[in-house]
Amino acid sequence: MDVKALRRFILAILACLLGAGLLCYGIAVRQGPDAQLLKASTGLSWYRIAAVFDPGQAELSCTQTVEYRNNHDVNFDKLYFHLYPNAFRDEKRVPFFAEEKLKAYPNGFSPGWIDIHQLMVNGKPVKFNIGGYSSDILTIILDTPLSPSQKAIINMAYTVKLPNSLGRFGYGQHTFNVTNWYPIVCVYDHTGWNTDPYYPVGDPFYSDVANYQVEIKAPSSYTIAATGKAIEVKDEEGYKVWNFKALAVRDFAWVASRDFEVLSRSVDGIMVYSYFLPGSRDGGEKALECAAAAIEIFNSRFGRYPYSHLAVVQSDFFVGGMEYPCLVMIDKNLYNPEHQWLEYVTVHETAHQWWYAVVGNDQIDEAWLDEALTEYSTVLYYENRYGEDVGKQVYDQVIANGKCSYLQNYYFQGIRHTIDQPVYKFTDWLTYDLVVYGKGASLFNELRQAVGHQKFYDILQRYYEDNKFKNATAAQLMKACEEITGKSWNDFFRKRLKSLNW
């Protein structure tokens, strides 16, 4: 296709989107996404959310329209949504282990929730109910079954209460962490609808990519870092209205603060932003430098990052680091000059932009698929940036003589876990880390030694390219191995994934 024909094609697509009301807020054609994201966004569901942020009450007042497309070959008489904020409503059911609660709630327990005030499908009220372990699953009963390729328009109005909690969802002294905050459609796959609760270990989220248009009205003193690109920020009588757009992303998260300072750098045409708190400039510069270097390395080794920006955000957050599409949260304490883990954690979360954000997976039943590969990708960063000797030193220190060595002690104590266990089989974070991150990373190191360095990178590139914007499984990874090497690796993976030995 020549340049003129390509331009006519893109303009035609944009015109269709405008006609459908999907490109609101006056977005100009020249601000459109690149061709890859535009192609990936075609046929996806749309989330259009308008939120008013009240930091004084720690509340969001929201309206939401979901254009859900049935991209499956079955009829749906019900639709299921996660209501993750309700996991924080009942102190006895919050997604924290008992030993974490003091860190999560340093000022004592504080509830969070989501209340649905109104719900309509295709302009008509419908029956719905809210159930699940912590009232975190919304079931919508459709008047007419939704056939393959058809779409349903779901309109909602709801209120979100943020807890005074230093976890993924909540707020502390400096930041409001607004993650897993809106009703999001559950994934339908070969197992049916995935309606798992918000487990206290791992990243218990599983979602399809979708398109987002999100408007946030916040007091003008607040700065917002978000998954989406800020298309427009306008003043409105003491408030700022932030209009964000994100195509083909797996989730939409944002962090707000009155205290943010911001640095930025362009790498490979991608804008990397570092949001940091007063007194943390050195750490903010370090996080920016490391994220930019990681993007450059992973672009070369895995495949190009498809989005226009990445935000690295210092947060009131006690868990170390957490990934969301185009945004990562980093524990503010890691920015202390005496702390040695800022680079490692920043790079790990950046690697998740490839292994989670772009290539997704079921993080509940196959958590190792993104976490183990991301952990090993962090080792690859050190090798590619500082040389093979440093890469080996990091692998030995963190994985071989670190997590795997600790795991050996656990093994002798009678504790048995396989890499491929679902997150709900783990009863503490330490064991999960040693098995999924440590033992899992060693699996990829063994694979690399078996196939050779170049073929190993070829495998990751094939896996990435074939599964962009999809939810992959272990079978897709093994398929990439077979295509690159010409032989089956099923026994290799089965032996290591199912092994109870350390």
Coordinates of N, CA, C and O in Angstrom, one line a residue, residues 83-95 112-114 130-138 195-199:
L83 N -15.7 -6.1 40.4 CA -15.8 -4.9 41.2 C -14.7 -4.9 42.3 O -15.0 -5.1 43.5
Y84 N -13.5 -4.7 41.9 CA -12.3 -4.9 42.8 C -12.4 -4.1 44.0 O -11.9 -4.5 45.1
P85 N -12.9 -2.8 44.0 CA -12.8 -2.0 45.2 C -13.6 -2.6 46.4 O -13.3 -2.4 47.5
N86 N -14.6 -3.5 46.1 CA -15.3 -4.1 47.2 C -14.5 -5.1 48.0 O -14.9 -5.5 49.1
A87 N -13.3 -5.5 47.5 CA -12.5 -6.4 48.2 C -11.9 -5.7 49.5 O -11.4 -6.3 50.4
F88 N -12.1 -4.3 49.5 CA -11.5 -3.5 50.7 C -12.6 -3.1 51.6 O -12.3 -2.3 52.5
R89 N -13.8 -3.6 51.5 CA -14.9 -3.1 52.3 C -14.9 -3.7 53.7 O -15.2 -3.1 54.7
D90 N -14.7 -5.0 53.8 CA -14.8 -5.8 55.0 C -13.4 -6.1 55.5 O -12.6 -6.7 54.8
E91 N -13.1 -5.7 56.7 CA -11.7 -5.8 57.3 C -11.3 -7.3 57.3 O -10.1 -7.6 57.2
K92 N -12.3 -8.2 57.5 CA -11.9 -9.6 57.6 C -11.7 -10.3 56.2 O -11.2 -11.4 56.1
R93 N -11.9 -9.5 55.1 CA -11.8 -10.1 53.8 C -10.9 -9.3 52.9 O -10.8 -9.5 51.7
V94 N -10.1 -8.3 53.4 CA -9.3 -7.5 52.6 C -8.1 -8.4 52.0 O -7.8 -9.4 52.6
P95 N -7.6 -8.0 50.8 CA -6.6 -8.8 50.2 C -5.2 -8.6 50.7 O -4.3 -8.3 50.0
G112 N -12.8 0.6 51.8 CA -13.0 1.1 50.5 C -14.0 0.3 49.8 O -14.3 -0.9 50.2
W113 N -14.7 0.8 48.8 CA -15.8 0.1 48.1 C -16.2 0.8 46.8 O -15.6 1.8 46.5
I114 N -17.1 0.1 46.1 CA -17.7 0.7 45.0 C -19.2 0.4 45.1 O -19.6 -0.7 45.4
I130 N -25.1 -8.6 42.7 CA -23.7 -8.4 43.1 C -23.4 -9.6 44.1 O -24.1 -9.7 45.1
G131 N -22.4 -10.4 43.8 CA -22.0 -11.5 44.6 C -20.5 -11.7 44.6 O -19.8 -10.8 44.4
G132 N -20.1 -12.9 44.9 CA -18.7 -13.2 45.0 C -18.2 -13.2 46.5 O -18.9 -12.8 47.4
Y133 N -17.0 -13.5 46.7 CA -16.4 -13.6 48.0 C -16.5 -12.3 48.8 O -16.9 -12.4 50.0
S134 N -16.3 -11.2 48.2 CA -16.4 -9.9 48.9 C -17.3 -9.0 48.1 O -17.0 -7.8 48.0
S135 N -18.4 -9.5 47.6 CA -19.3 -8.8 46.8 C -18.6 -8.0 45.6 O -18.8 -6.9 45.3
D136 N -17.7 -8.8 45.0 CA -16.8 -8.2 44.0 C -17.1 -8.7 42.6 O -16.3 -8.4 41.7
I137 N -18.2 -9.3 42.4 CA -18.6 -9.7 41.0 C -20.0 -9.2 40.7 O -21.0 -9.5 41.4
L138 N -20.1 -8.4 39.7 CA -21.4 -7.9 39.2 C -21.9 -8.8 38.0 O -21.1 -9.0 37.1
T195 N -14.1 -15.5 37.2 CA -14.7 -14.6 38.3 C -13.9 -14.7 39.6 O -14.5 -14.7 40.7
D196 N -12.6 -14.9 39.5 CA -11.8 -15.1 40.7 C -11.9 -13.8 41.6 O -12.0 -12.7 41.1
P197 N -11.7 -14.0 42.9 CA -11.7 -12.8 43.8 C -10.3 -12.2 43.8 O -9.4 -12.6 43.1
Y198 N -10.2 -11.1 44.6 CA -9.0 -10.4 44.7 C -8.1 -11.1 45.8 O -8.2 -10.8 47.0
Y199 N -7.3 -12.1 45.4 CA -6.5 -12.9 46.3 C -5.5 -12.0 47.0 O -5.0 -11.0 46.4

